[in-house]
CSV table of C-alpha atoms in Angstrom, one decimal:
chain,number,residue,atom,x,y,z
A,1,MET,CA,-26.9,30.0,-153.0
A,2,SER,CA,-27.0,28.8,-156.6
A,3,GLY,CA,-24.0,28.2,-158.7
A,4,PRO,CA,-23.2,27.0,-162.2
A,5,TRP,CA,-23.5,23.4,-161.1
A,6,ASP,CA,-27.1,24.0,-160.0
A,7,LYS,CA,-28.3,25.1,-163.5
A,8,ARG,CA,-30.3,22.7,-165.5
A,9,SER,CA,-32.3,22.9,-168.7
A,10,PRO,CA,-36.0,23.4,-168.5
A,11,PRO,CA,-38.1,20.2,-168.9
A,12,ARG,CA,-39.1,19.3,-172.4
A,13,PRO,CA,-42.9,19.3,-173.2
A,14,PRO,CA,-44.4,15.8,-173.2
A,15,ARG,CA,-44.4,13.9,-176.4
A,16,ALA,CA,-47.7,13.7,-178.2
A,17,GLY,CA,-49.6,10.5,-177.3
A,18,GLY,CA,-47.2,9.4,-174.6
A,19,PRO,CA,-46.1,10.1,-171.0
A,20,PRO,CA,-43.5,12.8,-170.3
A,21,PRO,CA,-39.9,11.6,-170.1
A,22,ALA,CA,-38.5,10.9,-166.6
A,23,ARG,CA,-36.6,13.9,-165.1
A,24,ARG,CA,-32.9,13.5,-164.5
A,25,PRO,CA,-31.8,14.2,-160.9
A,26,ALA,CA,-29.8,17.4,-160.4
A,27,PRO,CA,-26.1,17.0,-159.8
A,28,PRO,CA,-25.0,17.5,-156.2
A,29,ALA,CA,-24.5,21.1,-155.2
A,30,GLU,CA,-21.3,20.7,-153.2
A,31,ARG,CA,-19.3,18.8,-155.8
A,32,THR,CA,-16.6,20.4,-157.9
A,33,GLU,CA,-15.8,19.3,-161.4
A,34,ALA,CA,-12.3,20.9,-161.6
A,35,PRO,CA,-9.7,18.9,-163.5
A,36,ALA,CA,-7.0,16.9,-161.7
A,37,HIS,CA,-4.4,19.5,-162.6
A,38,ALA,CA,-4.4,23.3,-162.5
A,39,ALA,CA,-5.5,24.6,-165.9
A,40,ASN,CA,-3.1,27.5,-165.9
A,41,ARG,CA,0.4,26.4,-166.8
A,42,SER,CA,1.9,29.1,-164.6
A,43,GLU,CA,0.2,27.4,-161.6
A,44,LEU,CA,1.0,24.3,-159.6
A,45,ARG,CA,-1.6,22.2,-157.8
A,46,LEU,CA,-0.2,21.6,-154.3
A,47,TYR,CA,-1.7,19.4,-151.6
A,48,GLY,CA,-0.8,18.5,-148.0
A,49,LEU,CA,-0.9,20.7,-144.9
A,50,ASN,CA,2.8,21.4,-144.5
A,51,ALA,CA,3.3,22.1,-148.2
A,52,LEU,CA,0.5,24.7,-148.1
A,53,HIS,CA,1.6,26.2,-144.7
A,54,ALA,CA,5.1,26.7,-146.2
A,55,VAL,CA,3.7,28.6,-149.2
A,56,PHE,CA,1.5,30.7,-147.0
A,57,ALA,CA,4.5,31.5,-144.7
A,58,ARG,CA,6.9,32.5,-147.5
A,59,ARG,CA,4.9,33.7,-150.5
A,60,PRO,CA,1.2,34.0,-149.7
A,61,GLU,CA,0.7,36.2,-152.8
A,62,ALA,CA,1.3,33.0,-154.9
A,63,ILE,CA,-1.9,31.4,-153.6
A,64,ARG,CA,-4.7,31.5,-156.2
A,65,LYS,CA,-7.4,29.1,-154.9
A,66,VAL,CA,-7.9,26.8,-151.9
A,67,TYR,CA,-10.1,23.7,-151.6
A,68,LEU,CA,-10.5,22.1,-148.2
A,69,THR,CA,-12.7,19.8,-146.2
A,70,GLU,CA,-14.8,21.1,-143.3
A,71,ALA,CA,-12.6,19.2,-140.8
A,72,ARG,CA,-9.5,21.3,-141.9
A,73,ILE,CA,-11.1,24.7,-141.2
A,74,PRO,CA,-9.7,25.0,-137.7
A,75,ALA,CA,-6.1,24.2,-138.8
A,76,LEU,CA,-6.3,26.7,-141.7
A,77,LYS,CA,-8.1,29.6,-140.0
A,78,PRO,CA,-5.3,32.1,-140.5
A,79,LEU,CA,-5.0,31.2,-144.2
A,80,LEU,CA,-8.8,31.4,-144.7
A,81,ALA,CA,-8.9,34.8,-143.0
A,82,TRP,CA,-6.2,36.0,-145.3
A,83,CYS,CA,-8.1,34.6,-148.3
A,84,VAL,CA,-11.2,36.6,-147.3
A,85,LYS,CA,-9.1,39.8,-146.8
A,86,GLN,CA,-7.3,39.4,-150.1
A,87,ARG,CA,-10.4,38.1,-152.0
A,88,VAL,CA,-8.7,34.8,-152.9
A,89,GLY,CA,-11.3,32.1,-153.5
A,90,TYR,CA,-11.6,29.1,-151.3
A,91,ARG,CA,-14.2,26.3,-151.2
A,92,VAL,CA,-15.2,23.7,-148.6
A,93,VAL,CA,-15.7,20.4,-150.5
A,94,GLU,CA,-16.0,16.7,-149.8
A,95,GLU,CA,-13.1,14.3,-149.4
A,96,GLY,CA,-13.8,12.7,-152.8
A,97,ASP,CA,-13.6,16.1,-154.5
A,98,LEU,CA,-10.1,16.5,-153.1
A,99,ASP,CA,-9.2,13.1,-154.3
A,100,ARG,CA,-10.0,14.2,-157.9
A,101,LEU,CA,-8.5,17.6,-157.6
A,102,ALA,CA,-5.2,16.2,-156.3
A,103,ALA,CA,-5.4,13.0,-158.4
A,104,SER,CA,-4.3,11.5,-155.0
A,105,THR,CA,-5.8,10.3,-151.8
A,106,HIS,CA,-2.8,11.8,-149.8
A,107,HIS,CA,-3.9,15.4,-149.8
A,108,GLU,CA,-4.5,15.6,-146.0
A,109,GLY,CA,-7.7,17.5,-146.5
A,110,VAL,CA,-6.4,20.5,-148.5
A,111,VAL,CA,-5.5,21.3,-152.1
A,112,ALA,CA,-4.4,24.7,-153.5
A,113,ASP,CA,-3.5,26.2,-156.8
A,114,VAL,CA,-0.3,28.3,-156.4
A,115,LEU,CA,2.0,30.1,-158.8
A,116,LYS,CA,5.1,28.2,-159.8
A,117,VAL,CA,8.6,29.3,-159.0
A,118,GLU,CA,10.9,28.8,-162.0
A,119,PRO,CA,14.5,27.6,-161.4
A,120,MET,CA,17.0,30.5,-161.1
A,121,PRO,CA,20.0,30.8,-163.4
A,122,MET,CA,23.3,29.5,-162.1
A,123,GLY,CA,25.0,32.9,-162.2
A,124,ASP,CA,22.3,34.5,-160.1
A,125,TRP,CA,22.5,31.7,-157.6
A,126,LEU,CA,26.3,31.9,-157.3
A,127,ARG,CA,26.2,35.7,-156.8
A,128,ALA,CA,23.7,35.4,-154.0
A,129,LEU,CA,25.6,32.8,-151.9
A,130,PRO,CA,27.0,34.0,-148.5
A,131,GLU,CA,30.7,34.5,-148.4
A,132,GLY,CA,32.9,32.9,-145.8
A,133,ARG,CA,30.4,30.2,-144.7
A,134,PRO,CA,30.1,26.5,-145.5
A,135,VAL,CA,27.8,25.8,-148.4
A,136,ALA,CA,26.5,22.5,-149.7
A,137,ALA,CA,24.5,21.9,-152.9
A,138,LEU,CA,23.1,18.9,-154.8
A,139,TRP,CA,23.5,18.2,-158.5
A,140,LEU,CA,20.7,15.8,-159.6
A,141,ASP,CA,21.8,13.8,-162.6
A,142,GLY,CA,18.8,12.0,-163.9
A,143,VAL,CA,16.7,11.8,-160.8
A,144,GLY,CA,13.1,11.7,-161.9
A,145,ASN,CA,10.9,10.0,-159.3
A,146,PRO,CA,8.7,12.7,-157.7
A,147,HIS,CA,8.6,10.9,-154.3
A,148,ASN,CA,12.4,10.6,-154.3
A,149,PHE,CA,12.7,14.3,-155.4
A,150,GLY,CA,10.4,15.3,-152.5
A,151,ALA,CA,12.4,13.3,-150.0
A,152,ILE,CA,15.6,14.9,-151.3
A,153,LEU,CA,14.0,18.4,-150.9
A,154,ARG,CA,13.0,17.5,-147.3
A,155,SER,CA,16.5,16.4,-146.4
A,156,ALA,CA,18.1,19.4,-148.2
A,157,ALA,CA,15.9,21.8,-146.2
A,158,HIS,CA,16.7,20.0,-143.0
A,159,PHE,CA,20.5,20.3,-143.5
A,160,GLY,CA,20.4,23.8,-145.0
A,161,VAL,CA,21.4,23.0,-148.5
A,162,ALA,CA,21.9,26.1,-150.6
A,163,GLY,CA,20.4,24.8,-153.8
A,164,ILE,CA,19.3,21.9,-156.0
A,165,LEU,CA,21.2,22.1,-159.3
A,166,LEU,CA,19.4,20.9,-162.4
A,167,PRO,CA,21.1,20.0,-165.7
A,168,ARG,CA,20.1,22.2,-168.7
A,169,ASP,CA,18.0,19.4,-170.3
A,170,SER,CA,16.5,18.0,-167.2
A,171,THR,CA,12.7,17.7,-167.2
A,172,LEU,CA,12.6,17.3,-163.4
A,173,ALA,CA,10.2,19.9,-161.9
A,174,LEU,CA,8.3,20.3,-158.7
A,175,SER,CA,5.0,18.5,-158.7
A,176,GLY,CA,2.2,18.3,-156.1
A,177,ALA,CA,3.4,14.8,-155.1
A,178,ALA,CA,7.0,16.0,-154.6
A,179,ALA,CA,5.9,19.1,-152.6
A,180,ARG,CA,3.8,16.9,-150.3
A,181,VAL,CA,6.6,14.5,-149.6
A,182,ALA,CA,9.0,17.5,-149.0
A,183,GLU,CA,6.7,18.6,-146.1
A,184,GLY,CA,7.5,22.3,-146.8
A,185,GLY,CA,11.1,21.8,-147.9
A,186,ALA,CA,10.2,22.8,-151.5
A,187,GLU,CA,9.8,26.4,-150.3
A,188,GLN,CA,13.1,26.4,-148.5
A,189,VAL,CA,15.6,25.2,-151.2
A,190,PRO,CA,15.9,27.0,-154.5
A,191,LEU,CA,16.1,25.1,-157.8
A,192,VAL,CA,18.9,26.3,-160.0
A,193,ARG,CA,19.1,25.7,-163.8
A,194,MET,CA,22.6,25.0,-165.1
A,195,GLY,CA,23.9,25.5,-168.6
A,196,ASN,CA,26.4,23.2,-170.4
A,197,ALA,CA,27.8,20.7,-167.9
A,198,GLU,CA,31.4,21.6,-168.6
A,199,ASN,CA,30.7,25.3,-168.1
A,200,ALA,CA,28.7,24.6,-165.0
A,201,ILE,CA,31.6,22.7,-163.4
A,202,GLY,CA,33.9,25.6,-164.3
A,203,GLN,CA,31.6,28.1,-162.7
A,204,LEU,CA,31.3,26.0,-159.5
A,205,ARG,CA,35.0,25.5,-159.2
A,206,GLY,CA,35.5,29.2,-159.8
A,207,ALA,CA,33.2,29.9,-156.9
A,208,GLY,CA,35.3,27.7,-154.6
A,209,PHE,CA,33.3,24.4,-154.8
A,210,SER,CA,34.6,20.9,-155.0
A,211,LEU,CA,32.4,18.2,-156.7
A,212,ALA,CA,31.9,14.8,-155.2
A,213,ALA,CA,30.5,12.0,-157.3
A,214,THR,CA,28.3,9.6,-155.2
A,215,VAL,CA,28.8,6.1,-156.4
A,216,VAL,CA,27.5,2.7,-155.2
A,217,ARG,CA,30.9,1.1,-155.1
A,218,GLY,CA,34.5,1.9,-155.9
A,219,GLY,CA,34.5,5.3,-154.1
A,220,ASP,CA,36.3,6.4,-151.0
A,221,ALA,CA,34.4,5.6,-147.8
A,222,LEU,CA,32.2,8.6,-146.9
A,223,PHE,CA,32.8,8.4,-143.2
A,224,ALA,CA,36.6,8.7,-143.5
A,225,ALA,CA,36.7,11.2,-146.4
A,226,THR,CA,37.6,14.9,-146.1
A,227,LEU,CA,34.6,17.0,-147.0
A,228,PRO,CA,35.4,20.6,-148.1
A,229,GLN,CA,33.4,23.5,-146.8
A,230,ARG,CA,32.0,24.3,-150.3
A,231,LEU,CA,30.8,21.0,-151.7
A,232,VAL,CA,28.5,19.8,-154.5
A,233,TYR,CA,27.3,16.3,-154.2
A,234,VAL,CA,26.4,14.8,-157.6
A,235,MET,CA,23.6,12.3,-157.2
A,236,GLY,CA,22.9,9.8,-159.9
A,237,ALA,CA,19.6,8.5,-161.3
A,238,GLU,CA,17.6,6.0,-159.3
A,239,GLY,CA,18.4,3.0,-161.6
A,240,GLU,CA,21.2,3.8,-164.0
A,241,GLY,CA,23.4,5.9,-161.7
A,242,MET,CA,25.2,9.0,-162.8
A,243,ASP,CA,26.8,9.7,-166.2
A,244,ALA,CA,30.3,8.1,-166.3
A,245,GLN,CA,31.9,11.2,-167.8
A,246,LEU,CA,30.4,13.4,-165.2
A,247,ALA,CA,31.6,11.2,-162.4
A,248,ALA,CA,35.1,11.2,-163.9
A,249,ALA,CA,35.1,15.1,-164.0
A,250,CYS,CA,34.4,15.3,-160.2
A,251,ASP,CA,37.1,15.9,-157.6
A,252,GLN,CA,36.1,13.0,-155.4
A,253,ARG,CA,34.2,9.7,-155.7
A,254,LEU,CA,32.4,8.8,-152.5
A,255,SER,CA,30.5,5.6,-151.4
A,256,ILE,CA,28.5,4.8,-148.3
A,257,PRO,CA,29.9,1.7,-146.7
A,258,GLY,CA,27.4,-0.8,-145.5
A,259,SER,CA,26.8,-4.4,-144.5
A,260,GLY,CA,26.3,-5.6,-148.1
A,261,ALA,CA,23.0,-7.2,-147.2
A,262,VAL,CA,21.4,-4.9,-149.9
A,263,GLU,CA,23.1,-3.5,-153.0
A,264,SER,CA,22.7,0.2,-152.0
A,265,LEU,CA,20.4,2.8,-150.6
A,266,ASN,CA,18.0,4.6,-152.9
A,267,VAL,CA,18.9,8.1,-154.0
A,268,ALA,CA,16.8,9.9,-151.4
A,269,ALA,CA,18.1,7.9,-148.5
A,270,ALA,CA,21.7,8.1,-149.7
A,271,THR,CA,21.3,11.9,-150.1
A,272,ALA,CA,20.3,12.2,-146.4
A,273,VAL,CA,23.3,10.2,-145.3
A,274,PHE,CA,25.7,12.3,-147.5
A,275,LEU,CA,24.3,15.6,-146.3
A,276,ALA,CA,24.3,14.5,-142.6
A,277,GLN,CA,28.0,13.6,-142.9
A,278,TRP,CA,28.8,17.0,-144.5
A,279,ALA,CA,26.9,18.9,-141.9
A,280,GLN,CA,28.6,17.0,-139.1
A,281,ARG,CA,32.0,18.1,-140.5
A,282,ASN,CA,31.2,21.7,-141.4
A,283,CYS,CA,28.3,23.1,-139.4
């Protein structure tokens, strides 16, 4: 079957008095020249088996296009059957094509364009929370590394975190790299957009939450601390830590005690430890 990549211009007539120019070879028929990122700003380019399986399980209607290697067809048969039924395009391509589509070699044989989910407003999130049950949330203050963000999402999904709270001016957003590292967790934990920090703190306290600043040193030892049923852990940036004024406005300052052999855990590893301790006390 021919496609746009098969088209070529007709050969030019030979020049007078000389041999005809050499013909250029046709480009390969199975290669795709799609850009490394989805062209539509309302879409996100995801890659990784678990990331795509999670989207297919929770919101299949968001899937717009799928690219996969032939070796991944058996693992993705239900998805491909759905694509055929819903007339959603998919294409079997080579490994190198996926490298270019994902701008990464860590695609695990599948790439997909899916609709983005925008962060929900704080008020809507608070109203949707279950009453009478323990609830944990994470406030990310300056976290920017997509791999750390993905690892945080994975831990948050594992421990049943109710939401990831993003400051009003935060540029942090789900990327293909973060979704792959999250291993499906990005579809489980809602992102929440806060307003002014002072107002957000007031809203959270009005909903029964306490806020705990997570600090490298100078806080109460996590393993001996009392952790309330409704708790927001405030996690600081990977290098600079959290804003000092924000830390001062929290109800608790908590640190993870260790051997001292290294200065601290990175923000993703620290998040997992904090969440595990909250879950052990409240779930």
